[in-house]
Amino acid sequence: MNDLSSLRAVYDGRLLTEPADMAPFLTDWRGKWTGRAWAVAQPDTAGQVAAIVRWCHARRIPVVPQGGNTGLSGGATPDDSGAALLLSLRRLRRVREVDPLNNTMTLEAGLTLLEARQVAQSAGRLFPLSLAAEGSCTIGGNLATNAGGVQVLRHGNARELCLGLEVVTAEGELWSGLRGLRKDNTGYDLRDLYIGSEGTLGVITAAVLKLVPPPAAQVAAFVAVASPADAVELLQRAQAALGPRLTACELVSDVCLGLVERHMPACRSPLARRSPWYVLIELSEPRDEAAALAALASLLGDALEAGRVQDAAVSSSLAQFKALWALRENVSEAQGAEGRTIKHDIALPISRLADFITRTDAAIAARWPGLRLVTFGHLGDGNLHYNVSPPADRCGPAGSADAAWFLSHEADLNRLVHDAVAALGGSISAEHGLGVLRRDEAARYKSPVERALQAALKQALDPSGIMNPGKVM
Amino acid sequence: MNDLSSLRAVYDGRLLTEPADMAPFLTDWRGKWTGRAWAVAQPDTAGQVAAIVRWCHARRIPVVPQGGNTGLSGGATPDDSGAALLLSLRRLRRVREVDPLNNTMTLEAGLTLLEARQVAQSAGRLFPLSLAAEGSCTIGGNLATNAGGVQVLRHGNARELCLGLEVVTAEGELWSGLRGLRKDNTGYDLRDLYIGSEGTLGVITAAVLKLVPPPAAQVAAFVAVASPADAVELLQRAQAALGPRLTACELVSDVCLGLVERHMPACRSPLARRSPWYVLIELSEPRDEAAALAALASLLGDALEAGRVQDAAVSSSLAQFKALWALRENVSEAQGAEGRTIKHDIALPISRLADFITRTDAAIAARWPGLRLVTFGHLGDGNLHYNVSPPADRCGPAGSADAAWFLSHEADLNRLVHDAVAALGGSISAEHGLGVLRRDEAARYKSPVERALQAALKQALDPSGIMNPGKVM
């Protein structure tokens, strides 16, 4: 049934079947999940994608779509049955259109986010999606997982940056919804249904993405605050004073800063004294840097005077701007260098965020003394990477007794954190999606009505259940 | 089967059955559509809505949800079979929560948009949805039709201003998705599926809406330009120079301005000379008016020097700001005072907008000499109200030979305009929805694949087909 010659007959692109060729596609980049596939298809066009899915649909062969394979939730790794075809979209790499006057570009799914940003830049525009994996994650994957990142406060998630989609349906038909329109009320919102569905309803092959004029100047401030509550107060103050010129507002704990300084010797706090928490503020100006610096100075002056801020350093060059951002962007890697990590990608109403940190920190400290809380994230979006590291004296490598002890508490720790999130009206997956990692937990926190609605949508758009089975649902 | 006593038994709110009581609900506000219903239910709570829909679902009785009854496409008027229950949401009027720190408010569906804006203002915030019917349209209706308006350029459509929903499903179950989160990737996007579905998939009973800090200052400019192409050039210039401080950019033709001046004697152009086109620019500043005026002066100076702008008037008081806006906001009413109108609510890629106007104007003039094109709209969103009035000497009242002659060309005129829109990748319903008015035309411009996907979603969420039958699909 799964005969390769009949699949080879429907498209003339790449088809990998040798274990060594397939291996890079069958393990996620962190090595957390490994699966099997009977083949890896690498089509070159959307038409080829449709032919492959049509072929799989006729034979009820599961299809696992994959972009840059940089996901954090196991959404792009097949299970270990070996029944699935892995469908890599990385060779769909055409720039279909760039329209600076409409502030849009139409790209195929396999371009990386970095390439997408470069296409925008060449047209004198900014594509504002920005995240750590941008050199290897793809536009298709960004949309399939509704990626977030550091500019969501101002520009929204991947969802908000997409005007139109081209999708191969679960039955192998090509839907062209590549509309470059800000307004279109002509039926149900298919676009937003496919965005964030992690390849379980169809395959995104191209998208119309929003562009914005690039800012003329960007400045950043690294600000010491006494508590999460003061960090939230500073956010509110910055929103009022700067309006949409506030383009990022990130939270970093002193534990995080300490790890970055330990593992990245080039990274140093610009402040003379330590503080339990820091806020990184980024301000973008359409015209000139002087106005940006003046606005930032005025904001920080007011906050210092009100006693809600302890100290602050403001960037006065691009190098300094990058150095301040490096303190935030290196947290995840620095934590990784410290041994195993347990990660939580959670979102909360911003009004509950400080309360959440205080109470959950205390609950964890009471139950597991010595565990280190490595808390940072996108304050302006209410999105915390509420991560946990083992005690400093129990950081043994993978496979050690220390690591086994630490990971034996993972399920209980997840339960404690996610119960607290749910109790405050939050989300247990803010920007990383469900994949297999959070699938069952997500179901636990959803009402029966919501689970039934989700199942009805899956059934409607993928009636034979071949699209990325076992993910999300 | 449709026995009232059994319906009265499931909820204790209002139930109208007398023709005189029901009449206001059975004709749209413009008097364009009139239908019949066997009763009008006016529940007071979401729980009552669920009980009513459950009751209807069990009996396969069609349900037509209605908010403020201000729609322009007949989406809230029942057909004339008399089989449907009209479900008025206007008595669901509770403010469930206002959370200024999270920049959200949770409102029930029956509050008017104006009331919603007032709730926001009382909390020191702005709810930026703004449109002509705001005194009577409801939040539920705004979301069910994904309303647009004059601030979309900066803040998006109703869709982009909603974080969470509470919905009564087509089977009468209550789904609570009232999440006040900027990020939540835990499954398929139910929220955006219900938004814009015009009551055909379920009934929106409450929503979490986004708030923003109010601007400290707003200024407007009324700018004369020679052509639609120059208007688009000015938009691009304004986006580059003002960034997100540009909060509205509207287009008005001299024909529109002439009608406003004729029918609203208080409204007068601030410019000494006529011009074929005008652009209304609104700039909002988080801090002070002086900065706003300086930025606007600099923008207009550059555009004048480049010869892309003929003349401009800038508001220097709130009264002047309102007077400039009145020139734009009264176009629709002024056109109505001139006799029958044929309206097109279309969206185009902004890069195709000038071309569309030039070519379509010429095609209409060639085929129907003397028809007046009353073109205005939301330039920044690519959304034109491409309206048509009869020749000045054939403006007879409704029922006259003139009116009959004019309306006899409506279908051909729609076809010409909408074919031109479709050929340029546009939308035939930008912000007014489909209702019954554009249902069949929309289907004509959609591919068979898209029609099949839309039908699958309707079938999945409203399997017995009771929700607002005959609308959208």
Short mmCIF file of C-alpha atoms in Angstrom, two decimals, chain A residues 220-425:
data_model
loop_
_atom_site.label_atom_id
_atom_site.label_comp_id
_atom_site.label_asym_id
_atom_site.label_seq_id
_atom_site.Cartn_x
_atom_site.Cartn_y
_atom_site.Cartn_z
CA ALA A 220 16.51 50.45 25.29
CA ALA A 221 16.67 50.79 29.06
CA PHE A 222 17.59 48.17 31.64
CA VAL A 223 15.73 49.08 34.78
CA ALA A 224 16.07 47.71 38.32
CA VAL A 225 12.80 47.21 40.20
CA ALA A 226 12.13 45.79 43.64
CA SER A 227 9.32 43.39 42.81
CA PRO A 228 7.09 41.97 40.06
CA ALA A 229 4.40 44.42 41.23
CA ASP A 230 6.75 47.33 40.58
CA ALA A 231 7.59 45.83 37.19
CA VAL A 232 3.89 45.81 36.28
CA GLU A 233 3.55 49.37 37.56
CA LEU A 234 6.44 50.41 35.29
CA LEU A 235 4.79 48.70 32.33
CA GLN A 236 1.60 50.62 32.91
CA ARG A 237 3.51 53.88 33.27
CA ALA A 238 5.42 53.17 30.04
CA GLN A 239 2.23 52.38 28.13
CA ALA A 240 0.65 55.64 29.23
CA ALA A 241 3.74 57.76 28.51
CA LEU A 242 5.00 56.14 25.34
CA GLY A 243 1.85 54.75 23.74
CA PRO A 244 2.67 52.61 20.71
CA ARG A 245 6.30 53.73 20.76
CA LEU A 246 6.76 51.13 23.52
CA THR A 247 7.74 48.13 21.37
CA ALA A 248 8.99 45.68 24.01
CA CYS A 249 8.78 45.30 27.76
CA GLU A 250 10.57 42.25 29.14
CA LEU A 251 11.06 40.88 32.64
CA VAL A 252 14.29 39.32 33.94
CA SER A 253 14.90 38.10 37.47
CA ASP A 254 18.26 38.52 39.19
CA VAL A 255 18.64 34.72 39.16
CA CYS A 256 18.43 34.88 35.34
CA LEU A 257 20.91 37.74 35.16
CA GLY A 258 23.32 35.83 37.38
CA LEU A 259 23.17 32.78 35.09
CA VAL A 260 23.78 34.92 32.00
CA GLU A 261 26.79 36.59 33.63
CA ARG A 262 28.19 33.25 34.76
CA HIS A 263 27.91 31.50 31.38
CA MET A 264 28.36 34.43 28.96
CA PRO A 265 31.37 36.37 30.19
CA ALA A 266 30.78 39.12 27.60
CA CYS A 267 27.41 39.89 29.19
CA ARG A 268 27.52 42.22 32.20
CA SER A 269 24.83 44.13 34.04
CA PRO A 270 25.18 47.85 33.36
CA LEU A 271 23.94 48.66 36.86
CA ALA A 272 26.18 49.19 39.90
CA ARG A 273 23.95 47.29 42.31
CA ARG A 274 21.93 44.08 42.19
CA SER A 275 18.17 44.13 42.35
CA PRO A 276 15.77 41.19 42.59
CA TRP A 277 14.12 42.06 39.25
CA TYR A 278 14.83 43.99 36.07
CA VAL A 279 12.69 45.31 33.24
CA LEU A 280 14.02 45.79 29.72
CA ILE A 281 12.16 48.54 27.89
CA GLU A 282 12.49 49.15 24.17
CA LEU A 283 11.24 52.33 22.56
CA SER A 284 10.95 52.86 18.79
CA GLU A 285 10.58 56.26 17.15
CA PRO A 286 9.50 56.93 13.58
CA ARG A 287 11.75 59.98 13.25
CA ASP A 288 14.68 60.70 15.54
CA GLU A 289 16.75 59.29 18.36
CA ALA A 290 16.77 62.49 20.39
CA ALA A 291 13.00 62.31 20.81
CA ALA A 292 13.26 58.67 21.84
CA LEU A 293 15.91 59.39 24.47
CA ALA A 294 13.98 62.36 25.82
CA ALA A 295 10.79 60.33 26.17
CA LEU A 296 12.64 57.51 27.92
CA ALA A 297 14.45 59.89 30.27
CA SER A 298 11.19 61.54 31.21
CA LEU A 299 9.50 58.19 31.88
CA LEU A 300 12.36 56.90 34.01
CA GLY A 301 12.73 60.19 35.87
CA ASP A 302 9.08 60.10 36.89
CA ALA A 303 9.31 56.47 37.97
CA LEU A 304 12.49 57.07 40.01
CA GLU A 305 10.88 60.03 41.71
CA ALA A 306 7.83 57.93 42.57
CA GLY A 307 10.14 55.35 44.13
CA ARG A 308 8.95 52.55 41.85
CA VAL A 309 12.30 52.15 40.10
CA GLN A 310 15.72 51.73 41.77
CA ASP A 311 18.15 52.44 38.96
CA ALA A 312 18.31 52.38 35.17
CA ALA A 313 20.78 52.27 32.28
CA VAL A 314 19.82 53.65 28.87
CA SER A 315 21.53 52.62 25.62
CA SER A 316 23.32 55.41 23.79
CA SER A 317 24.60 53.40 20.82
CA LEU A 318 23.58 50.41 18.77
CA ALA A 319 26.24 48.34 20.53
CA GLN A 320 24.81 49.24 23.93
CA PHE A 321 21.29 48.57 22.67
CA LYS A 322 22.37 45.09 21.64
CA ALA A 323 24.27 44.53 24.89
CA LEU A 324 21.15 45.28 26.94
CA TRP A 325 19.06 42.94 24.80
CA ALA A 326 21.73 40.22 25.17
CA LEU A 327 21.05 40.15 28.92
CA ARG A 328 17.50 39.07 28.15
CA GLU A 329 18.05 36.95 25.08
CA ASN A 330 20.73 34.74 26.61
CA VAL A 331 18.70 33.63 29.61
CA SER A 332 17.42 30.46 28.00
CA GLU A 333 20.86 29.33 26.83
CA ALA A 334 22.45 30.22 30.17
CA GLN A 335 19.85 28.18 31.98
CA GLY A 336 20.54 25.25 29.66
CA ALA A 337 24.23 25.43 30.57
CA GLU A 338 23.24 24.92 34.22
CA GLY A 339 21.85 21.41 33.75
CA ARG A 340 18.36 20.10 33.13
CA THR A 341 15.48 22.56 33.00
CA ILE A 342 11.75 22.31 33.47
CA LYS A 343 9.98 24.96 31.41
CA HIS A 344 6.57 26.56 31.63
CA ASP A 345 5.38 28.87 28.87
CA ILE A 346 2.43 30.51 30.56
CA ALA A 347 0.27 33.58 30.08
CA LEU A 348 -1.74 35.47 32.67
CA PRO A 349 -3.85 38.60 32.79
CA ILE A 350 -1.21 41.26 33.52
CA SER A 351 -3.16 42.28 36.61
CA ARG A 352 -2.60 38.80 38.11
CA LEU A 353 1.01 38.37 37.14
CA ALA A 354 2.71 39.71 40.27
CA ASP A 355 0.35 37.78 42.49
CA PHE A 356 1.04 34.60 40.53
CA ILE A 357 4.81 34.93 40.90
CA THR A 358 4.68 35.64 44.61
CA ARG A 359 2.33 32.81 45.46
CA THR A 360 3.74 30.18 43.12
CA ASP A 361 7.34 30.94 44.09
CA ALA A 362 6.35 30.40 47.74
CA ALA A 363 4.48 27.17 47.03
CA ILE A 364 7.44 25.71 45.14
CA ALA A 365 9.95 26.80 47.78
CA ALA A 366 7.84 25.15 50.48
CA ARG A 367 7.55 21.86 48.64
CA TRP A 368 10.96 21.62 46.96
CA PRO A 369 13.48 23.68 48.94
CA GLY A 370 16.50 24.66 46.88
CA LEU A 371 14.94 24.54 43.43
CA ARG A 372 15.93 27.64 41.49
CA LEU A 373 13.22 29.69 39.81
CA VAL A 374 14.50 31.12 36.54
CA THR A 375 11.67 33.51 35.73
CA PHE A 376 11.74 35.82 32.73
CA GLY A 377 9.57 36.66 29.76
CA HIS A 378 7.34 39.03 27.90
CA LEU A 379 5.94 41.23 30.66
CA GLY A 380 3.94 43.36 28.24
CA ASP A 381 2.06 40.29 27.00
CA GLY A 382 1.61 38.66 30.41
CA ASN A 383 3.73 35.79 29.10
CA LEU A 384 6.23 34.28 31.54
CA HIS A 385 8.81 31.65 30.90
CA TYR A 386 8.42 30.35 34.41
CA ASN A 387 11.33 27.95 34.33
CA VAL A 388 12.90 25.85 37.02
CA SER A 389 16.50 24.63 37.50
CA PRO A 390 17.83 22.12 40.03
CA PRO A 391 19.56 23.34 43.20
CA ALA A 392 23.06 24.66 42.47
CA ASP A 393 24.60 21.62 44.17
CA ARG A 394 22.48 19.07 42.28
CA CYS A 395 23.24 19.96 38.64
CA GLY A 396 24.53 16.60 37.49
CA PRO A 397 24.51 15.86 33.75
CA ALA A 398 21.82 13.96 31.86
CA GLY A 399 21.62 10.41 33.14
CA SER A 400 23.03 11.24 36.57
CA ALA A 401 21.23 10.59 39.83
CA ASP A 402 20.78 14.35 40.24
CA ALA A 403 19.06 14.65 36.86
CA ALA A 404 16.83 11.67 37.57
CA TRP A 405 15.83 13.14 40.93
CA PHE A 406 15.01 16.49 39.34
CA LEU A 407 12.96 15.07 36.48
CA SER A 408 11.06 12.74 38.80
CA HIS A 409 9.35 15.87 40.13
CA GLU A 410 8.47 17.30 36.71
CA ALA A 411 4.86 16.10 36.56
CA ASP A 412 4.07 17.34 40.07
CA LEU A 413 5.78 20.65 39.40
CA ASN A 414 3.86 21.11 36.14
CA ARG A 415 0.65 20.34 37.97
CA LEU A 416 1.32 22.87 40.70
CA VAL A 417 2.28 25.62 38.23
CA HIS A 418 -0.50 24.95 35.74
CA ASP A 419 -3.19 24.66 38.41
CA ALA A 420 -2.11 28.08 39.67
CA VAL A 421 -2.22 29.45 36.12
CA ALA A 422 -5.69 28.03 35.48
CA ALA A 423 -6.99 29.37 38.79
CA LEU A 424 -6.03 32.88 37.71
CA GLY A 425 -7.58 32.61 34.22
#
